[in-house]
PDB file of C-alpha atoms in Angstrom:
ATOM      1  CA  MET Y 219      58.893 107.098 183.531  1.00 41.00           C
ATOM      2  CA  PRO Y 220      57.450 104.331 185.718  1.00 41.00           C
ATOM      3  CA  PHE Y 221      57.444 100.770 184.432  1.00 50.00           C
ATOM      4  CA  VAL Y 222      53.878 100.246 185.673  1.00 55.00           C
ATOM      5  CA  GLU Y 223      51.594 103.171 186.506  1.00 56.00           C
ATOM      6  CA  SER Y 224      48.430 101.422 187.666  1.00 62.00           C
ATOM      7  CA  PRO Y 225      47.340 102.570 191.106  1.00 65.00           C
ATOM      8  CA  SER Y 226      44.960  99.589 191.429  1.00 73.00           C
ATOM      9  CA  ILE Y 227      47.437  96.675 191.154  1.00 80.00           C
ATOM     10  CA  LYS Y 228      47.741  94.873 194.500  1.00 86.00           C
ATOM     11  CA  HIS Y 229      49.815  91.801 193.607  1.00 83.00           C
ATOM     12  CA  LEU Y 230      52.402  91.605 190.834  1.00 83.00           C
ATOM     13  CA  ASP Y 231      54.551  88.676 189.696  1.00 83.00           C
ATOM     14  CA  LEU Y 232      57.199  89.860 187.245  1.00 77.00           C
ATOM     15  CA  LYS Y 233      59.128  87.399 185.100  1.00 78.00           C
ATOM     16  CA  ILE Y 234      62.083  89.147 183.519  1.00 75.00           C
ATOM     17  CA  GLY Y 235      64.896  88.240 181.145  1.00 65.00           C
ATOM     18  CA  VAL Y 236      68.417  89.310 180.353  1.00 57.00           C
ATOM     19  CA  GLY Y 237      68.961  93.001 179.836  1.00 53.00           C
ATOM     20  CA  PHE Y 238      65.541  93.964 181.192  1.00 50.00           C
ATOM     21  CA  VAL Y 239      66.911  96.351 183.760  1.00 52.00           C
ATOM     22  CA  THR Y 240      70.378  97.498 182.749  1.00 44.00           C
ATOM     23  CA  GLY Y 241      72.268 100.683 182.083  1.00 43.00           C
ATOM     24  CA  ASP Y 242      70.170 103.815 182.398  1.00 43.00           C
ATOM     25  CA  SER Y 243      66.812 102.051 182.407  1.00 42.00           C
ATOM     26  CA  LYS Y 244      64.940 101.664 185.670  1.00 50.00           C
ATOM     27  CA  MET Y 245      62.097  99.464 186.751  1.00 58.00           C
ATOM     28  CA  LEU Y 246      59.950 101.887 188.687  1.00 60.00           C
ATOM     29  CA  LEU Y 247      56.857 100.647 190.446  1.00 71.00           C
ATOM     30  CA  SER Y 248      56.544 103.545 192.868  1.00 68.00           C
ATOM     31  CA  GLU Y 249      53.371 104.811 191.162  1.00 72.00           C
ATOM     32  CA  CYS Y 250      51.535 101.573 192.051  1.00 75.00           C
ATOM     33  CA  SER Y 251      50.189 102.954 195.300  1.00 77.00           C
ATOM     34  CA  SER Y 252      48.050  99.850 196.031  1.00 82.00           C
ATOM     35  CA  LEU Y 253      50.805  97.323 195.319  1.00 87.00           C
ATOM     36  CA  HIS Y 254      51.296  95.191 198.430  1.00 90.00           C
ATOM     37  CA  ILE Y 255      52.921  92.019 197.068  1.00 92.00           C
ATOM     38  CA  LEU Y 256      55.730  91.945 194.514  1.00 90.00           C
ATOM     39  CA  HIS Y 257      57.692  88.949 193.244  1.00 90.00           C
ATOM     40  CA  ILE Y 258      60.471  89.506 190.719  1.00 87.00           C
ATOM     41  CA  ASP Y 259      61.727  86.357 189.046  1.00 88.00           C
ATOM     42  CA  ALA Y 260      64.508  86.384 186.467  1.00 83.00           C
ATOM     43  CA  HIS Y 261      65.257  83.378 184.309  1.00 75.00           C
ATOM     44  CA  LYS Y 262      67.732  81.240 186.247  1.00 75.00           C
ATOM     45  CA  ASP Y 263      70.005  80.678 183.234  1.00 71.00           C
ATOM     46  CA  LEU Y 264      70.225  84.352 182.299  1.00 69.00           C
ATOM     47  CA  GLN Y 265      72.062  87.024 184.222  1.00 68.00           C
ATOM     48  CA  THR Y 266      69.686  89.874 184.919  1.00 73.00           C
ATOM     49  CA  TYR Y 267      71.221  92.735 186.862  1.00 76.00           C
ATOM     50  CA  ILE Y 268      68.890  94.929 188.866  1.00 77.00           C
ATOM     51  CA  PRO Y 269      70.177  98.254 190.193  1.00 76.00           C
ATOM     52  CA  ILE Y 270      68.127  98.627 193.376  1.00 82.00           C
ATOM     53  CA  GLN Y 271      67.088 102.195 194.195  1.00 80.00           C
ATOM     54  CA  VAL Y 272      64.823 103.675 196.848  1.00 74.00           C
ATOM     55  CA  ASP Y 273      62.423 105.191 194.324  1.00 78.00           C
ATOM     56  CA  MET Y 274      61.772 101.840 192.598  1.00 81.00           C
ATOM     57  CA  PHE Y 275      59.153 100.547 194.990  1.00 84.00           C
ATOM     58  CA  PRO Y 276      55.875 101.871 196.409  1.00 84.00           C
ATOM     59  CA  CYS Y 277      55.960 102.693 200.113  1.00 86.00           C
ATOM     60  CA  ASN Y 278      52.927 100.440 200.785  1.00 90.00           C
ATOM     61  CA  LEU Y 279      54.752  97.265 199.762  1.00 93.00           C
ATOM     62  CA  VAL Y 280      54.223  94.499 202.356  1.00 96.00           C
ATOM     63  CA  LYS Y 281      55.743  91.381 200.712  1.00 97.00           C
ATOM     64  CA  LEU Y 282      58.748  91.362 198.411  1.00 96.00           C
ATOM     65  CA  GLY Y 283      60.627  88.471 196.856  1.00 95.00           C
ATOM     66  CA  PHE Y 284      63.492  88.167 194.385  1.00 93.00           C
ATOM     67  CA  TRP Y 285      64.524  85.033 192.480  1.00 92.00           C
ATOM     68  CA  TYR Y 286      67.636  84.817 190.294  1.00 90.00           C
ATOM     69  CA  CYS Y 287      68.029  88.581 190.023  1.00 85.00           C
ATOM     70  CA  ILE Y 288      71.560  89.843 190.425  1.00 86.00           C
ATOM     71  CA  PHE Y 289      72.197  92.834 192.644  1.00 87.00           C
ATOM     72  CA  GLU Y 290      75.557  94.445 192.020  1.00 83.00           C
ATOM     73  CA  GLU Y 291      75.517  96.034 195.471  1.00 90.00           C
ATOM     74  CA  ASP Y 292      74.207  95.129 198.902  1.00 95.00           C
ATOM     75  CA  PRO Y 293      70.408  95.501 198.548  1.00 95.00           C
ATOM     76  CA  MET Y 294      69.742  95.925 202.276  1.00 97.00           C
ATOM     77  CA  PRO Y 295      70.411  99.683 202.616  1.00 95.00           C
ATOM     78  CA  VAL Y 296      67.604 100.278 200.095  1.00 94.00           C
ATOM     79  CA  LEU Y 297      65.190  97.499 201.049  1.00 96.00           C
ATOM     80  CA  GLU Y 298      65.372  98.270 204.771  1.00 96.00           C
ATOM     81  CA  LYS Y 299      63.758 101.644 204.082  1.00 94.00           C
ATOM     82  CA  LEU Y 300      60.470 100.155 202.886  1.00 94.00           C
ATOM     83  CA  PRO Y 301      58.326 101.204 205.869  1.00 94.00           C
ATOM     84  CA  LYS Y 302      55.568  98.555 205.690  1.00 96.00           C
ATOM     85  CA  LEU Y 303      57.544  95.542 204.496  1.00 97.00           C
ATOM     86  CA  THR Y 304      56.699  92.474 206.622  1.00 98.00           C
ATOM     87  CA  TRP Y 305      58.019  89.692 204.360  1.00 98.00           C
ATOM     88  CA  LEU Y 306      61.283  89.532 202.380  1.00 98.00           C
ATOM     89  CA  GLU Y 307      62.732  86.694 200.317  1.00 98.00           C
ATOM     90  CA  LEU Y 308      66.121  86.776 198.586  1.00 97.00           C
ATOM     91  CA  HIS Y 309      66.790  83.687 196.447  1.00 95.00           C
ATOM     92  CA  ILE Y 310      70.017  83.386 194.443  1.00 93.00           C
ATOM     93  CA  CYS Y 311      70.223  87.118 193.885  1.00 92.00           C
ATOM     94  CA  TYR Y 312      73.296  88.554 195.564  1.00 91.00           C
ATOM     95  CA  GLN Y 313      76.900  87.538 195.022  1.00 90.00           C
ATOM     96  CA  GLY Y 314      78.559  89.762 197.616  1.00 94.00           C
ATOM     97  CA  SER Y 315      80.232  88.526 200.778  1.00 96.00           C
ATOM     98  CA  GLU Y 316      78.386  90.802 203.222  1.00 96.00           C
ATOM     99  CA  ILE Y 317      75.138  92.632 203.821  1.00 97.00           C
ATOM    100  CA  ASN Y 318      74.613  95.511 206.227  1.00 97.00           C
ATOM    101  CA  CYS Y 319      71.469  96.584 208.041  1.00 97.00           C
ATOM    102  CA  SER Y 320      71.171  99.799 210.050  1.00 96.00           C
ATOM    103  CA  ALA Y 321      69.627 100.412 213.470  1.00 95.00           C
ATOM    104  CA  ASN Y 322      66.385 101.459 211.763  1.00 93.00           C
ATOM    105  CA  ALA Y 323      66.314  98.497 209.391  1.00 96.00           C
ATOM    106  CA  PHE Y 324      63.017  96.855 208.499  1.00 97.00           C
ATOM    107  CA  PRO Y 325      60.746  98.306 211.191  1.00 97.00           C
ATOM    108  CA  GLU Y 326      57.796  95.977 210.355  1.00 97.00           C
ATOM    109  CA  LEU Y 327      59.553  92.877 208.970  1.00 98.00           C
ATOM    110  CA  THR Y 328      58.457  89.622 210.609  1.00 97.00           C
ATOM    111  CA  TYR Y 329      59.890  87.113 208.099  1.00 98.00           C
ATOM    112  CA  ILE Y 330      63.065  86.916 206.021  1.00 97.00           C
ATOM    113  CA  ALA Y 331      64.372  84.122 203.788  1.00 98.00           C
ATOM    114  CA  LEU Y 332      67.940  84.004 202.522  1.00 97.00           C
ATOM    115  CA  ASP Y 333      68.532  81.234 200.012  1.00 97.00           C
ATOM    116  CA  GLY Y 334      71.369  80.527 197.608  1.00 95.00           C
ATOM    117  CA  LEU Y 335      73.466  83.522 198.566  1.00 96.00           C
ATOM    118  CA  PHE Y 336      76.543  81.381 198.049  1.00 95.00           C
ATOM    119  CA  SER Y 337      79.169  84.065 198.782  1.00 96.00           C
ATOM    120  CA  LEU Y 338      77.456  85.684 201.771  1.00 96.00           C
ATOM    121  CA  LYS Y 339      79.625  85.247 204.862  1.00 97.00           C
ATOM    122  CA  TYR Y 340      78.834  88.323 206.937  1.00 97.00           C
ATOM    123  CA  TRP Y 341      75.446  89.718 207.895  1.00 96.00           C
ATOM    124  CA  HIS Y 342      75.806  92.853 209.990  1.00 96.00           C
ATOM    125  CA  VAL Y 343      72.794  94.181 211.887  1.00 96.00           C
ATOM    126  CA  ALA Y 344      73.002  97.270 214.080  1.00 96.00           C
ATOM    127  CA  ARG Y 345      71.140  97.160 217.404  1.00 94.00           C
ATOM    128  CA  GLY Y 346      67.522  98.152 216.880  1.00 94.00           C
ATOM    129  CA  GLY Y 347      67.269  96.653 213.404  1.00 95.00           C
ATOM    130  CA  PHE Y 348      64.522  94.101 212.694  1.00 96.00           C
ATOM    131  CA  PRO Y 349      62.519  94.885 215.866  1.00 96.00           C
ATOM    132  CA  LYS Y 350      59.541  92.671 214.880  1.00 96.00           C
ATOM    133  CA  LEU Y 351      61.400  89.822 213.193  1.00 96.00           C
ATOM    134  CA  SER Y 352      60.049  86.452 214.313  1.00 96.00           C
ATOM    135  CA  ASP Y 353      60.990  83.941 211.565  1.00 96.00           C
ATOM    136  CA  ILE Y 354      64.143  83.390 209.517  1.00 96.00           C
ATOM    137  CA  GLU Y 355      64.840  80.756 206.889  1.00 96.00           C
ATOM    138  CA  ILE Y 356      68.434  80.374 205.719  1.00 96.00           C
ATOM    139  CA  TYR Y 357      69.460  77.844 203.063  1.00 95.00           C
ATOM    140  CA  ASN Y 358      72.700  77.527 201.099  1.00 96.00           C
ATOM    141  CA  VAL Y 359      74.287  80.568 202.725  1.00 96.00           C
ATOM    142  CA  PRO Y 360      77.775  80.145 204.269  1.00 96.00           C
ATOM    143  CA  LEU Y 361      77.299  82.727 207.035  1.00 95.00           C
ATOM    144  CA  VAL Y 362      80.130  82.809 209.552  1.00 93.00           C
ATOM    145  CA  LYS Y 363      77.624  83.646 212.310  1.00 90.00           C
ATOM    146  CA  ILE Y 364      74.095  84.893 212.878  1.00 89.00           C
ATOM    147  CA  PRO Y 365      73.953  88.569 213.915  1.00 91.00           C
ATOM    148  CA  ASN Y 366      73.752  89.109 217.675  1.00 89.00           C
ATOM    149  CA  ALA Y 367      71.494  92.144 217.272  1.00 90.00           C
ATOM    150  CA  LEU Y 368      68.488  90.159 216.012  1.00 90.00           C
ATOM    151  CA  PRO Y 369      65.555  89.932 218.439  1.00 88.00           C
ATOM    152  CA  PRO Y 370      65.971  87.072 220.937  1.00 84.00           C
ATOM    153  CA  ASN Y 371      62.657  85.373 220.073  1.00 86.00           C
ATOM    154  CA  VAL Y 372      63.517  84.735 216.385  1.00 89.00           C
ATOM    155  CA  ALA Y 373      62.683  81.219 215.177  1.00 88.00           C
ATOM    156  CA  PHE Y 374      65.097  79.690 212.663  1.00 86.00           C
ATOM    157  CA  LYS Y 375      63.670  77.253 210.152  1.00 80.00           C
TER     158      LYS Y 375
END
């Protein structure tokens, strides 16, 4: 059963707390066919785990941001499949040491922000991923190196 079933919502800011999305429960927004902007913000002092799945989000999503959510697994293999996503922000939400993006990753993405991913050392991008990426902001992320496969005209801020 979807968390929100309104086809008319265009922008949604979710503030969530501990235990909101755990175990067998899912936060499904896929029925929100008009949803273009989604921000999910967990309380910074509470650990809120979000199991990311492909069927969670509507395919028309354009902007997506996460704050203080904890992904147990690399979120990129799921997020990169959102066909219209142009803007992605990940703030203090992943504790893994690497993320992986395929050759078909983020076909429309123009902006990505990585902030407070304190354990992230390796960002792997296959050639062909992020074809329209133009702006990257990276803060508080100990990356060993920036992926070579990113488009050459990317501006780092």
